[in-house]
């Protein structure tokens, strides 16, 4: 598995130990006593067996004495959060006593109005980026708010702390509940273009804009159409929500009577592409899933939010049978936890509940959900060429997991192999076990003292 290139690249770090990741052929692949080298650009230069250490040292010019031995620790890919509202982080863990539409009007929109204040935005956005990084989220797909300047601030903060991020300025021209929190079509389009231009001009290494119509209920056909054009003309990612609740689906039918389905509303406005991720999708029909497959559109599965707001339960197996790309999301603050480990656990819970309801339903395994949280997430965000697993040429986005840290929330016993320990970490572990976090080869956790 070793690889060199015609242009010599110097090696920054070399590790020896256990690496756990997913591939197209294996939900979990465990590489024991393996050597992995990271070059000075933060990419994986080689992966090979320990038996090749001497040859690798001569080929790549590193000293064997500089190899870092992992011991009982292991590396896994960074976790990918395909759907999170950074602007809702301030009230995460609260306000879960209402269904979606009432919840938005009562808690979400009044809170998001505060992001006109850049000091308020800086405080919350700094905390959510640091919290998610500490919990192992190396890549996040963020909703911000309708305010351009504070949305740009979120991108700046993600870059400062080294997180890979897609950042979206929210677009919405319909909001009867909180009229002050909406835009005109012209203003939304103008500000979206300004947001995109400003963010790209800053040339952040791993932070990019994503076109963000909030959802069909808060956007007119005119606004959706313009956003589809903006995304196409700039070759940008797109994110929104779809079919989260049955009430929402019914209202969309009333607002867009000329469309065949909720998915068709987005499709008619060029918003379903191979760089689109739609959150929730609990109530999509088979024909809508076929449309997702045909257009390359992805789904962000947010099980904590789906349960917490009583929205519905997505059948992941059904989605995968339609060959639709799918990753996991925390959906803070509809989901109360900013940790992707929680998203993994709630995904397993949801799948098991569906199996209780229908014995013919095959529950997901922890291995399958591990892949969804890592490689699956990178595929859902069309970032799989850069990240998602340990392949030569990809960025080294990784978590160093220490299962025997002194205050670990779980215990390890002598007879347990790496796969059992991985399962324990996914079910019982937390940020105490995440000793180091790397994004593109740069150590971003622990934070530097100045941060």
XYZ file of C-alpha atoms in Angstrom:
451
model
C 0.000 0.000 0.000
C 3.048 2.282 0.018
C 3.118 5.033 -2.565
C 5.615 7.599 -3.802
C 5.262 10.329 -6.365
C 7.573 11.622 -9.059
C 7.864 14.887 -7.154
C 9.493 14.182 -3.811
C 7.464 15.384 -0.850
C 9.033 15.571 2.593
C 7.467 13.694 5.467
C 6.207 15.588 8.502
C 5.063 12.703 10.703
C 5.166 8.913 10.738
C 2.978 6.767 12.981
C 3.095 3.085 13.833
C 0.139 1.297 15.339
C -3.527 0.544 14.694
C -5.647 2.440 12.161
C -9.387 1.897 11.834
C -11.382 3.199 8.866
C -13.998 2.350 6.240
C -13.603 1.541 2.571
C -16.035 0.923 -0.265
C -15.689 -2.802 0.398
C -15.524 -2.897 4.180
C -17.632 -1.001 6.719
C -14.760 -1.356 9.171
C -11.205 -2.185 8.156
C -8.662 -2.580 10.954
C -5.007 -2.129 10.064
C -2.831 -3.399 12.898
C 0.912 -2.742 13.220
C 0.705 -0.363 10.297
C 2.955 2.506 9.247
C 1.346 5.731 8.035
C 3.220 8.791 6.849
C 1.872 12.326 6.587
C 3.655 14.763 4.281
C 4.302 18.436 4.868
C 1.130 19.319 2.930
C -0.965 17.335 5.436
C -1.732 14.485 3.040
C -1.257 10.774 3.580
C 1.950 9.881 1.746
C 2.038 6.166 2.427
C 0.327 3.373 4.334
C 2.080 0.057 4.699
C 2.815 -2.834 6.997
C 5.428 -2.457 9.694
C 7.595 -4.967 7.839
C 8.210 -2.245 5.245
C 9.528 0.280 7.764
C 13.153 0.078 6.665
C 12.302 0.403 2.990
C 9.918 3.295 3.666
C 12.562 5.088 5.713
C 15.045 4.934 2.830
C 12.466 5.841 0.192
C 10.964 8.794 2.020
C 13.995 9.976 3.974
C 12.699 9.867 7.541
C 14.538 8.448 10.545
C 13.165 5.292 12.127
C 13.806 6.867 15.537
C 11.296 9.603 14.667
C 8.419 7.147 14.193
C 5.712 7.690 16.807
C 4.405 4.458 18.342
C 0.723 4.595 19.256
C 0.700 1.842 21.873
C -2.884 1.156 23.044
C -4.171 4.176 21.107
C -5.581 4.012 17.602
C -6.356 6.425 14.805
C -9.751 6.687 13.146
C -10.953 9.191 10.518
C -12.415 12.476 11.672
C -16.184 12.610 12.112
C -18.229 14.461 9.491
C -21.292 16.430 10.627
C -23.406 16.867 7.507
C -25.998 19.164 9.134
C -25.627 21.545 12.073
C -27.092 24.985 12.849
C -24.233 26.932 14.414
C -26.664 29.739 15.224
C -28.790 27.460 17.408
C -25.940 26.238 19.600
C -26.709 28.774 22.347
C -29.900 26.926 23.340
C -28.888 23.344 22.561
C -30.082 20.959 25.227
C -33.233 23.009 25.869
C -36.473 23.970 24.117
C -37.466 20.517 22.933
C -41.107 20.655 23.950
C -42.701 21.516 20.595
C -43.071 20.073 17.096
C -40.876 21.501 14.343
C -42.914 24.381 12.922
C -43.993 25.704 16.311
C -40.440 25.196 17.586
C -39.007 27.329 14.774
C -41.419 30.172 15.450
C -41.033 30.094 19.228
C -37.318 29.468 19.715
C -35.296 29.467 16.519
C -36.258 32.592 14.620
C -36.226 34.877 17.693
C -32.766 33.562 18.590
C -31.336 33.937 15.095
C -32.330 37.624 15.020
C -29.556 38.165 17.613
C -26.864 37.389 15.040
C -27.036 40.932 13.701
C -24.852 41.576 16.755
C -21.328 40.501 15.804
C -20.195 40.243 19.438
C -23.036 37.819 20.179
C -22.243 35.863 17.011
C -18.529 35.710 17.791
C -19.181 34.256 21.234
C -21.578 31.531 20.066
C -19.722 30.622 16.884
C -16.393 30.330 18.716
C -17.960 28.016 21.262
C -19.688 25.756 18.722
C -16.569 25.365 16.559
C -14.410 24.562 19.583
C -17.007 22.214 21.075
C -17.482 20.229 17.870
C -13.719 19.978 17.301
C -13.236 18.693 20.840
C -15.855 16.051 20.080
C -14.009 14.933 16.950
C -15.907 16.767 14.202
C -13.196 17.535 11.659
C -15.693 18.560 8.944
C -18.999 20.370 9.477
C -21.754 21.606 7.202
C -23.068 24.731 8.930
C -26.249 26.765 8.676
C -25.622 30.314 9.921
C -28.343 33.019 9.655
C -29.642 35.532 7.106
C -26.991 38.042 8.211
C -24.000 38.126 5.877
C -21.372 39.658 8.153
C -21.891 37.255 11.041
C -22.040 34.338 8.593
C -18.626 35.409 7.277
C -17.485 35.506 10.893
C -18.411 31.839 11.266
C -16.181 31.010 8.311
C -13.355 33.038 9.841
C -13.654 31.219 13.163
C -13.778 27.768 11.540
C -10.606 28.641 9.641
C -8.904 30.009 12.760
C -9.395 26.780 14.664
C -8.633 24.585 11.657
C -12.002 22.937 11.076
C -13.007 21.863 7.578
C -16.336 23.580 6.978
C -19.075 24.403 4.517
C -20.730 27.605 5.737
C -24.121 28.809 4.550
C -25.742 32.233 4.811
C -29.412 31.329 5.275
C -31.884 32.608 2.643
C -35.586 33.119 3.378
C -38.188 35.596 2.154
C -41.204 34.129 3.976
C -41.664 34.347 7.733
C -45.062 35.368 9.058
C -44.227 34.367 12.631
C -41.226 36.714 13.007
C -41.552 39.220 10.145
C -38.366 41.062 11.068
C -36.415 37.891 10.326
C -36.797 37.644 6.566
C -35.424 39.201 3.381
C -36.722 40.354 0.049
C -35.752 38.217 -2.938
C -33.443 40.924 -4.275
C -31.748 41.490 -0.921
C -31.295 37.770 -0.273
C -29.708 37.207 -3.677
C -27.494 40.285 -3.403
C -26.289 39.297 0.062
C -25.785 35.660 -0.939
C -23.536 36.788 -3.786
C -21.661 39.102 -1.423
C -21.246 36.299 1.092
C -19.909 33.911 -1.541
C -17.568 36.496 -3.037
C -16.177 37.629 0.311
C -15.661 34.110 1.623
C -13.919 32.912 -1.539
C -11.753 36.039 -1.667
C -10.339 35.189 1.740
C -8.922 31.958 0.287
C -9.372 29.892 3.443
C -7.745 26.505 2.951
C -10.695 24.349 3.998
C -13.713 26.657 4.458
C -16.119 27.065 1.546
C -19.536 28.697 0.999
C -22.669 26.632 0.517
C -25.910 28.003 -0.972
C -28.574 27.726 1.737
C -32.307 28.149 1.114
C -33.699 27.424 4.578
C -36.492 25.204 3.261
C -39.365 25.443 0.813
C -41.799 26.813 3.410
C -39.649 29.896 3.974
C -38.678 30.540 0.341
C -40.717 31.724 -2.610
C -40.381 30.064 -5.999
C -38.591 33.180 -7.213
C -35.972 32.991 -4.460
C -35.454 29.248 -4.963
C -34.941 29.802 -8.681
C -32.362 32.541 -8.191
C -30.459 30.451 -5.624
C -30.366 27.529 -8.041
C -28.798 29.827 -10.641
C -26.251 31.196 -8.169
C -25.169 27.698 -7.155
C -24.902 26.551 -10.776
C -22.995 29.621 -11.970
C -20.463 29.296 -9.153
C -20.334 25.465 -8.982
C -21.237 25.541 -5.297
C -22.590 23.140 -2.741
C -26.258 23.452 -1.731
C -27.994 22.578 1.539
C -31.565 22.704 2.777
C -34.242 20.682 4.584
C -36.806 18.283 3.173
C -39.704 16.163 4.451
C -38.818 16.489 8.109
C -42.442 16.255 9.265
C -45.734 15.250 7.679
C -47.254 18.658 8.434
C -44.390 20.305 6.583
C -44.910 18.035 3.566
C -48.619 18.907 3.470
C -47.925 22.654 3.641
C -45.397 22.432 0.825
C -48.065 20.788 -1.350
C -50.338 23.757 -0.675
C -47.655 26.343 -1.414
C -46.371 24.641 -4.572
C -49.426 22.953 -6.141
C -47.735 22.688 -9.548
C -44.970 20.441 -8.194
C -45.342 16.684 -8.094
C -43.631 16.346 -4.708
C -41.523 18.159 -2.123
C -38.379 16.970 -3.909
C -39.774 18.195 -7.210
C -40.029 21.728 -5.783
C -36.257 21.807 -5.369
C -35.634 19.939 -8.612
C -37.630 22.470 -10.656
C -35.373 25.199 -9.311
C -32.091 23.370 -10.046
C -31.372 22.759 -6.371
C -30.918 18.973 -6.542
C -27.360 18.297 -7.699
C -24.451 16.012 -6.909
C -23.250 18.720 -4.489
C -26.583 19.041 -2.649
C -27.257 17.702 0.849
C -30.826 17.694 2.187
C -31.453 17.251 5.895
C -33.940 14.783 7.421
C -35.917 13.272 4.484
C -37.988 11.198 6.921
C -41.048 11.068 4.687
C -39.691 10.871 1.135
C -41.502 8.602 -1.315
C -39.786 6.001 -3.477
C -40.080 8.278 -6.507
C -38.416 11.107 -4.573
C -35.582 8.803 -3.533
C -35.147 7.827 -7.188
C -34.888 11.532 -8.024
C -32.220 11.903 -5.344
C -30.292 8.998 -6.850
C -30.618 10.330 -10.394
C -29.439 13.829 -9.433
C -26.732 12.706 -6.998
C -28.431 14.478 -4.087
C -27.437 13.384 -0.583
C -29.309 13.024 2.703
C -28.146 14.202 6.124
C -29.683 11.829 8.663
C -30.308 13.641 11.964
C -31.796 11.042 14.326
C -31.526 13.003 17.580
C -33.515 15.883 16.132
C -36.012 13.564 14.432
C -36.774 11.972 17.791
C -36.476 15.088 19.981
C -38.969 17.085 17.889
C -41.113 13.998 17.202
C -40.664 14.536 13.464
C -40.322 10.966 12.251
C -37.798 8.167 11.859
C -35.743 7.808 8.714
C -35.333 4.273 7.396
C -31.647 4.371 6.472
C -31.716 0.888 4.952
C -34.442 2.014 2.546
C -32.381 5.034 1.527
C -29.278 2.928 0.941
C -31.263 0.415 -1.126
C -32.078 3.307 -3.455
C -28.308 3.990 -3.709
C -28.706 7.493 -2.288
C -25.667 8.991 -0.545
C -26.212 9.441 3.193
C -24.254 10.898 6.091
C -25.083 11.749 9.700
C -25.796 15.116 11.289
C -26.278 16.445 14.802
C -28.816 19.096 13.705
C -28.057 21.242 16.732
C -30.272 22.485 18.309
C -33.196 20.331 17.169
C -30.732 17.646 18.157
C -29.587 18.365 21.690
C -26.022 17.058 21.366
C -23.168 18.597 19.334
C -21.313 15.261 19.390
C -21.290 13.009 16.355
C -20.907 10.088 18.747
C -24.455 10.866 19.842
C -25.535 10.880 16.167
C -24.028 7.413 15.798
C -25.877 6.111 18.851
C -29.216 7.658 17.898
C -28.850 6.225 14.389
C -28.467 2.762 15.865
C -31.397 3.357 18.234
C -33.679 4.506 15.422
C -32.791 1.498 13.313
C -33.553 -0.854 16.196
C -36.885 0.843 16.891
C -37.832 0.307 13.251
C -36.927 -3.356 13.697
C -39.183 -3.596 16.750
C -42.023 -2.102 14.730
C -41.335 -4.373 11.757
C -39.457 -7.637 12.433
C -38.573 -7.825 8.727
C -36.574 -4.643 9.015
C -32.830 -5.329 9.276
C -31.215 -3.144 11.911
C -27.989 -1.351 11.079
C -24.752 -2.636 12.594
C -22.322 -0.399 14.436
C -19.846 -1.014 11.621
C -22.288 0.350 9.041
C -23.011 3.424 11.136
C -19.288 4.039 11.695
C -18.931 4.254 7.919
C -21.875 6.667 7.668
C -20.258 8.974 10.231
C -16.921 9.067 8.427
C -16.630 8.027 4.789
C -20.400 8.285 4.242
C -20.413 11.846 5.497
C -17.554 12.843 3.228
C -19.410 11.319 0.273
C -22.636 13.106 1.228
C -20.782 16.435 1.207
C -18.830 15.582 -1.966
C -15.595 15.830 0.028
C -14.630 12.170 -0.376
C -11.659 12.962 -2.610
C -10.130 14.977 0.226
C -11.201 13.151 3.381
C -13.259 10.335 4.932
C -10.757 7.519 5.354
C -7.069 6.674 5.262
C -6.081 6.525 1.608
C -2.865 7.717 0.032
C -3.328 11.225 -1.328
C -6.187 12.178 1.003
C -5.817 14.746 3.764
C -4.983 13.321 7.152
C -8.200 14.162 9.020
C -7.975 11.926 12.038
C -8.782 11.315 15.683
C -6.274 9.735 18.039
C -8.390 7.642 20.390
C -7.038 6.658 23.789
C -9.257 3.905 25.243
C -7.210 3.682 28.449
C -7.031 7.347 29.413
C -7.202 7.687 33.198
C -10.752 9.078 33.318
C -12.140 7.052 30.421
C -15.915 6.497 30.600
C -15.417 2.827 29.711
C -13.061 0.030 30.659
C -10.897 -2.204 28.483
C -10.003 -5.799 29.320
C -6.957 -7.833 28.220
C -8.821 -10.197 25.884
C -10.450 -7.415 23.830
C -9.263 -6.739 20.310
C -9.395 -3.450 18.398
C -12.852 -4.032 16.934
C -14.407 -4.563 20.365
C -12.606 -1.488 21.669
C -13.873 0.545 18.702
C -17.437 -0.556 19.460
C -17.014 0.404 23.107
C -15.719 3.828 22.143
C -18.598 4.457 19.720
C -21.184 3.407 22.320
C -19.597 4.676 25.533
C -16.720 7.024 24.717
C -16.618 10.805 24.720
C -14.203 13.706 24.295
C -12.029 12.385 27.142
C -10.975 9.544 24.843
C -10.222 11.884 21.910
C -6.622 12.714 22.741
C -5.700 14.536 19.535
C -7.554 15.797 16.470
C -5.928 16.458 13.100
C -7.306 18.280 10.071
C -5.166 18.071 6.924
C -2.246 16.942 9.035
C -2.419 19.874 11.447
C -3.039 19.120 15.105
C -6.077 21.214 16.089
C -6.824 19.463 19.410
C -5.462 20.090 22.015
C -5.930 23.788 21.324
C -2.896 26.022 21.446
C -2.706 28.022 24.698
C -3.349 31.274 22.837
C -6.682 29.865 21.660
